Amino acid sequence: MRSAASFKLGLSHSAATDSTWKVEAVKQVEYHVIAARNLFAKDSTRLLDGCSAASLHRGDRRLIIIDANVDRIHGDRIRGYFEHHGIRASFVPMRADETVKEWGSAVRVVDAMNGFGIDRRREPVIAIGGGVLLDIVGFAASVYRRGTPYIRVPTTLIGLVDAGVGVKTGVNYGMGKNRLGTYAPALATFVDRAFLRTLDNRHLSNGLAEILKMALIKSLDLFELLEIFGERLIDDRFQGSSDELDTAATQVIAESIHLMLEELQPNLWESCLERCVDYGHTFSPTLEMEALPELLHGEAVAVDMALTSALGYLRGSISEAELDRVLTVMRRLGLPTWNDVLSTPGVLGAALADTVRHRDGRQRLPLPVGIGGHHFVNDVTIDGINSASALLNRKSDELRVRETSVTKVAS
């Protein structure tokens, strides 16, 4: 019998009207984000008992959906872990990037779950890969038998701090990014930065874009950490080769996850559409799909942040010195501040119009206030966006000239 707190049923009836029922139900949501260095070391038990809901002891089989590149590099070690702990694991390697983030990939995961004969109460699917793979597997798990539990093991920086910590899943449809999707929390996400040692600089920079996003809208302290240590963390692959770099890597990842969850928890289902975590995501979905496969997700977000920082300067919410500081840090982190798709006629207007449709008829556009603050605006015009784009183009050219001069002097 359900309690009144979780289930309310009201019935109104009269001889003159049809009967009507109103159902209200509340579902408890709980999931875990767990820091776990060297998760697949044979003596590690974090995946076995990191949290009761995700414990492998609830069943002795697992279906593992793994990024094909991750499988190539880490597959033997991961297989050895499951064998060592007596878990019968079936592996499904998949290509996972934005060009195949589509319905067909989700169906492939569904087919794998169906063929495995998964026990959806005792055998959560394990997704091991970057943000694209986590989104695909999460979406497939959410629709298979109306919801199959899953566990996330992100292997990219963007997966650790962004795709792996929220509840949104999805695949692209047509030219729309994540146009098909659900809200479906994983049982747990295990954050293991040991995977980052095999990433190239570009994919580390890609993840740093989402960390920089949180810094620019919520934390000057985090921004200054990136300003001081960002380049060295990339060179070190976030592995902590010195005490100083280990502390910096831990602080940067932990603080960005904390800031993200601080925003997400009270608004998981996006009932409030003024979300500061949408900073960098007003124009980027359209820019990313238009430029595909040129821009990675974080790179598109960086271009969006550069554009809206320029817009913030023109509107007086950040100073020119702050704008230059932001753009300089972006470049130091290996992120683009400009892409020629910004000059494509109609693209920025179409991006803003699509965002307005997504945000219930208003722009609700987060803009920076200084570094570490934000506000929302609803009166951005196409002329204002074009002016910001022109300013950003000029600033980006100046940065490139300066960087070229520095490189020549250094050589």
XYZ file of C-alpha atoms in Angstrom:
411
model
C 0.000 0.000 0.000
C 1.471 3.358 -0.985
C 1.700 6.166 1.489
C -0.237 9.365 1.015
C 3.061 11.225 0.697
C 4.068 9.312 -2.414
C 0.676 8.703 -4.040
C -2.428 10.860 -4.144
C -5.608 9.838 -5.905
C -8.484 12.244 -6.218
C -11.873 11.320 -7.654
C -14.607 13.762 -8.553
C -17.901 12.433 -9.806
C -21.399 13.653 -10.270
C -24.390 12.391 -12.176
C -23.973 15.218 -14.675
C -20.300 14.691 -15.526
C -17.914 11.921 -16.463
C -15.606 10.599 -13.793
C -12.108 12.114 -13.655
C -9.016 10.939 -11.854
C -5.888 12.859 -10.983
C -2.728 10.905 -10.217
C 0.288 12.453 -8.492
C 3.369 10.374 -7.746
C 6.874 11.153 -6.553
C 9.827 8.946 -7.428
C 12.916 9.075 -5.233
C 16.125 9.692 -7.174
C 19.489 8.669 -5.780
C 22.751 8.063 -7.566
C 26.419 8.184 -6.659
C 29.492 9.824 -8.177
C 32.514 8.039 -6.738
C 36.179 9.000 -7.088
C 38.118 5.787 -7.691
C 41.758 5.832 -8.779
C 42.871 2.704 -10.663
C 39.359 1.271 -10.628
C 40.360 -1.858 -12.550
C 43.438 -2.753 -10.532
C 42.886 -6.349 -9.437
C 43.119 -5.467 -5.745
C 40.524 -2.677 -6.084
C 37.038 -3.391 -4.775
C 35.447 0.006 -5.464
C 33.415 -1.322 -8.375
C 32.426 -4.346 -6.290
C 31.158 -2.470 -3.260
C 31.443 1.254 -4.006
C 27.734 1.639 -3.282
C 25.130 -0.976 -2.474
C 22.895 -0.172 -5.444
C 25.731 -0.674 -7.942
C 27.431 -3.593 -6.224
C 28.581 -6.359 -8.526
C 27.708 -8.857 -5.811
C 24.058 -8.544 -6.827
C 24.802 -10.849 -9.778
C 27.738 -12.723 -11.238
C 27.250 -11.645 -14.883
C 27.744 -8.286 -16.553
C 27.143 -6.846 -19.994
C 29.917 -4.362 -20.751
C 29.399 -1.797 -23.514
C 32.843 -0.350 -24.175
C 34.223 2.227 -26.567
C 36.227 0.378 -29.228
C 39.271 2.621 -28.709
C 39.151 2.094 -24.949
C 38.851 -1.646 -25.526
C 41.928 -1.595 -27.733
C 44.015 0.213 -25.118
C 42.575 -1.018 -21.808
C 40.511 -4.065 -22.748
C 42.917 -6.762 -21.534
C 43.275 -5.085 -18.128
C 39.506 -4.668 -17.727
C 38.786 -8.253 -18.780
C 41.400 -9.483 -16.333
C 39.696 -7.574 -13.535
C 36.339 -9.246 -14.060
C 37.946 -12.676 -14.445
C 39.908 -12.149 -11.226
C 36.708 -11.370 -9.324
C 34.681 -14.219 -10.807
C 32.342 -12.043 -12.868
C 31.254 -13.469 -16.219
C 31.514 -10.406 -18.435
C 30.296 -10.127 -22.021
C 31.954 -7.261 -23.917
C 30.413 -5.268 -26.770
C 32.985 -2.869 -28.292
C 31.387 0.068 -30.122
C 32.578 2.997 -32.144
C 31.346 6.094 -30.325
C 31.683 9.614 -31.695
C 29.272 12.364 -32.721
C 28.994 11.065 -36.287
C 27.457 7.793 -35.012
C 25.596 9.193 -32.007
C 22.301 8.157 -33.524
C 19.284 5.925 -33.148
C 21.028 2.984 -34.823
C 23.756 2.936 -32.168
C 21.149 2.917 -29.408
C 19.381 0.016 -31.116
C 22.665 -1.892 -31.184
C 22.904 -1.555 -27.395
C 19.271 -2.639 -27.032
C 20.004 -5.676 -29.203
C 22.966 -6.528 -26.981
C 20.856 -6.299 -23.815
C 18.148 -8.405 -25.365
C 20.586 -11.035 -26.612
C 22.315 -11.160 -23.235
C 18.999 -11.963 -21.573
C 19.670 -9.317 -18.984
C 18.142 -9.502 -15.523
C 17.239 -5.846 -15.216
C 17.021 -5.908 -11.431
C 20.315 -7.665 -10.677
C 22.564 -7.052 -13.677
C 23.124 -3.363 -14.417
C 24.756 -2.670 -17.764
C 28.238 -1.145 -17.462
C 29.178 1.606 -19.931
C 32.917 2.264 -20.278
C 33.887 5.117 -22.568
C 33.602 8.805 -23.296
C 30.604 11.087 -23.102
C 29.110 9.952 -26.411
C 29.124 6.305 -25.380
C 27.694 7.119 -21.942
C 24.852 9.061 -23.562
C 24.057 6.256 -26.021
C 24.113 3.485 -23.414
C 22.142 5.558 -20.916
C 19.463 6.257 -23.515
C 19.243 2.600 -24.566
C 19.082 1.440 -20.939
C 16.342 3.937 -20.159
C 14.035 2.648 -22.904
C 14.763 -1.091 -22.705
C 11.943 -2.687 -20.713
C 11.003 0.813 -19.501
C 14.257 1.201 -17.632
C 17.316 -0.982 -17.047
C 19.882 0.025 -14.410
C 23.306 1.005 -15.668
C 26.707 2.070 -14.331
C 28.993 4.630 -15.953
C 32.788 4.480 -16.103
C 33.856 7.593 -18.050
C 37.242 7.405 -19.734
C 37.562 10.984 -21.022
C 37.841 14.225 -19.115
C 34.529 15.477 -20.515
C 32.954 12.225 -19.355
C 34.395 12.573 -15.861
C 33.156 16.101 -15.233
C 30.094 16.484 -17.455
C 28.458 13.570 -19.281
C 29.059 11.186 -16.396
C 27.563 13.207 -13.558
C 24.096 14.309 -14.707
C 20.920 12.420 -15.591
C 20.445 13.347 -19.253
C 20.901 10.772 -22.002
C 20.395 11.128 -25.705
C 21.285 10.629 -29.342
C 21.270 13.037 -32.255
C 18.405 13.118 -34.738
C 18.574 14.809 -38.117
C 20.609 17.967 -37.569
C 19.484 18.228 -33.939
C 21.949 17.440 -31.181
C 20.527 15.081 -28.532
C 17.092 15.553 -30.071
C 16.070 12.112 -28.773
C 16.733 11.549 -25.091
C 15.556 10.865 -21.575
C 16.303 11.766 -17.978
C 17.738 8.521 -16.624
C 20.235 8.555 -13.749
C 22.830 5.811 -13.615
C 23.174 3.858 -10.390
C 26.697 5.219 -10.087
C 29.515 6.898 -11.947
C 33.046 5.836 -11.063
C 35.527 8.656 -11.715
C 38.980 7.235 -12.465
C 41.410 9.772 -13.823
C 43.941 6.992 -14.537
C 42.175 6.632 -17.899
C 43.276 10.147 -18.829
C 46.911 9.101 -19.204
C 46.159 7.669 -22.671
C 44.222 10.684 -23.992
C 45.770 13.076 -26.476
C 46.002 16.809 -25.796
C 42.974 17.642 -27.902
C 40.608 15.417 -25.933
C 41.969 16.698 -22.624
C 41.346 20.248 -23.860
C 37.876 19.176 -24.922
C 37.055 18.223 -21.331
C 38.681 21.334 -19.930
C 36.084 23.390 -21.820
C 33.322 22.069 -19.539
C 35.509 22.705 -16.477
C 36.208 26.238 -17.692
C 32.460 26.721 -18.151
C 31.837 26.073 -14.458
C 34.708 28.378 -13.529
C 33.492 31.287 -15.646
C 29.949 31.234 -14.262
C 30.514 30.099 -10.666
C 34.103 30.140 -9.420
C 36.954 32.606 -9.827
C 39.058 30.244 -7.696
C 38.612 27.411 -10.198
C 39.402 29.783 -13.057
C 42.652 30.783 -11.370
C 43.569 27.129 -10.867
C 43.145 26.592 -14.605
C 45.057 29.785 -15.330
C 48.012 28.616 -13.217
C 48.024 24.847 -13.761
C 45.960 24.181 -16.896
C 48.796 23.722 -19.381
C 50.828 21.635 -16.931
C 47.836 19.407 -16.166
C 47.453 18.704 -19.882
C 51.146 17.824 -20.186
C 50.838 15.608 -17.088
C 47.594 13.991 -18.304
C 46.090 14.753 -14.853
C 48.198 11.907 -13.420
C 49.768 13.827 -10.532
C 53.449 13.235 -11.274
C 54.327 15.663 -8.470
C 52.563 16.483 -5.214
C 51.689 19.928 -6.562
C 50.174 18.572 -9.779
C 48.368 15.786 -7.940
C 46.732 18.338 -5.658
C 45.849 20.589 -8.603
C 44.371 17.711 -10.637
C 42.310 16.532 -7.665
C 41.037 20.025 -6.914
C 40.166 20.876 -10.528
C 38.176 17.674 -11.134
C 36.528 17.541 -7.705
C 35.534 21.220 -7.716
C 34.093 21.101 -11.225
C 32.012 18.027 -10.351
C 30.882 19.644 -7.099
C 29.835 22.864 -8.842
C 27.989 20.920 -11.534
C 26.077 18.757 -9.050
C 25.314 21.804 -6.917
C 23.416 23.216 -9.886
C 21.881 19.974 -11.110
C 20.537 18.459 -7.891
C 17.719 20.960 -7.200
C 16.711 21.026 -10.868
C 17.388 17.541 -12.256
C 14.322 17.494 -14.490
C 14.886 21.082 -15.681
C 11.593 22.383 -14.348
C 13.409 25.730 -14.092
C 14.793 26.687 -17.494
C 17.135 29.389 -16.226
C 20.155 27.124 -15.825
C 23.606 28.637 -15.511
C 25.077 25.294 -16.673
C 23.593 26.157 -20.076
C 26.379 28.714 -20.425
C 28.229 27.811 -23.601
C 25.236 25.778 -24.798
C 23.099 28.444 -26.466
C 24.808 28.467 -29.862
C 27.114 25.455 -29.551
C 24.570 22.692 -30.373
C 23.971 24.267 -33.783
C 27.625 25.199 -34.310
C 28.752 21.668 -33.455
C 26.304 19.990 -35.836
C 26.988 22.495 -38.634
C 30.759 22.013 -38.327
C 30.619 18.237 -37.763
C 33.067 16.511 -37.602
C 35.440 19.488 -37.310
C 34.493 20.502 -33.762
C 34.396 18.261 -30.715
C 31.646 19.019 -28.198
C 33.881 20.922 -25.777
C 35.434 22.879 -28.631
C 31.996 24.013 -29.786
C 31.176 24.985 -26.188
C 34.420 26.987 -26.040
C 33.518 28.908 -29.208
C 30.080 29.618 -27.712
C 31.673 30.828 -24.455
C 34.078 33.061 -26.367
C 31.187 34.543 -28.352
C 28.980 35.134 -25.315
C 31.924 36.561 -23.358
C 32.379 39.066 -26.185
C 28.644 39.732 -26.016
C 28.954 40.253 -22.263
C 31.719 42.792 -22.833
C 29.601 44.725 -25.350
C 26.736 44.747 -22.837
C 28.990 45.919 -20.001
C 28.920 42.825 -17.753
C 32.646 42.091 -18.101
C 35.578 44.393 -18.761
C 37.832 44.225 -21.794
C 40.696 43.100 -19.543
C 38.529 40.227 -18.257
C 37.512 39.285 -21.794
C 41.163 39.192 -22.884
C 42.033 37.120 -19.832
C 39.288 34.604 -20.616
C 40.296 34.271 -24.266
C 43.965 33.928 -23.341
C 43.231 31.095 -20.911
C 41.094 29.367 -23.546
C 43.992 29.430 -25.984
C 46.427 28.194 -23.319
C 44.090 25.279 -22.657
C 44.191 24.375 -26.345
C 40.628 25.531 -27.005
C 39.421 27.442 -30.079
C 38.068 30.949 -29.637
C 36.809 31.155 -33.192
C 35.453 28.905 -35.940
C 34.511 29.993 -39.439
C 31.035 28.511 -39.017
C 30.298 31.686 -37.011
C 30.469 33.579 -40.298
C 27.982 31.336 -42.088
C 24.945 33.487 -42.901
C 21.930 32.698 -40.757
C 23.612 30.162 -38.468
C 23.685 32.265 -35.308
C 20.122 33.467 -35.808
C 18.932 29.900 -36.362
C 20.835 28.757 -33.262
C 19.207 31.430 -31.101
C 15.748 30.623 -32.493
C 16.224 26.924 -31.731
C 17.340 27.772 -28.195
C 14.231 29.923 -27.663
C 12.044 26.981 -28.702
C 13.971 24.730 -26.322
C 13.633 27.199 -23.442
C 9.872 27.686 -23.620
C 9.731 30.815 -25.729
C 12.402 32.892 -23.982
C 16.141 33.229 -24.489
C 17.120 32.639 -20.833
C 20.655 33.198 -22.037
C 23.336 33.005 -19.318
C 26.041 35.647 -19.693
C 29.145 36.146 -17.545
C 29.311 38.837 -14.897
C 33.014 39.381 -14.444
C 34.812 36.056 -13.999
C 32.950 33.676 -11.717
C 29.463 35.204 -11.900
C 26.505 35.177 -14.256
C 23.091 36.603 -15.030
C 20.320 35.781 -17.506
C 19.125 37.950 -20.369
C 16.188 37.755 -22.781
C 16.826 40.690 -25.071
C 19.764 39.634 -27.245
C 19.352 40.785 -30.848
C 20.829 39.459 -34.066
C 22.684 42.753 -34.467
C 24.162 42.303 -30.997
C 25.274 38.762 -31.809
C 26.835 39.873 -35.093
C 28.702 42.671 -33.326
C 30.016 40.190 -30.761
C 31.066 37.841 -33.548
C 32.976 40.616 -35.321
C 34.697 41.592 -32.068
C 35.595 37.978 -31.342
C 37.034 37.515 -34.828
C 39.291 40.521 -34.331
C 40.350 39.435 -30.809
C 41.073 35.897 -32.001
C 43.233 37.192 -34.850
C 45.178 39.336 -32.380
C 45.752 36.314 -30.146
C 46.990 34.219 -33.058
C 49.422 36.950 -34.153
C 50.711 37.285 -30.577
C 51.148 33.525 -30.223
C 53.031 33.348 -33.536
C 55.360 36.131 -32.430
C 56.059 34.401 -29.112
C 56.775 31.112 -30.899
C 59.244 32.811 -33.275
C 61.067 34.503 -30.393
C 61.221 31.213 -28.437
C 62.705 29.351 -31.429
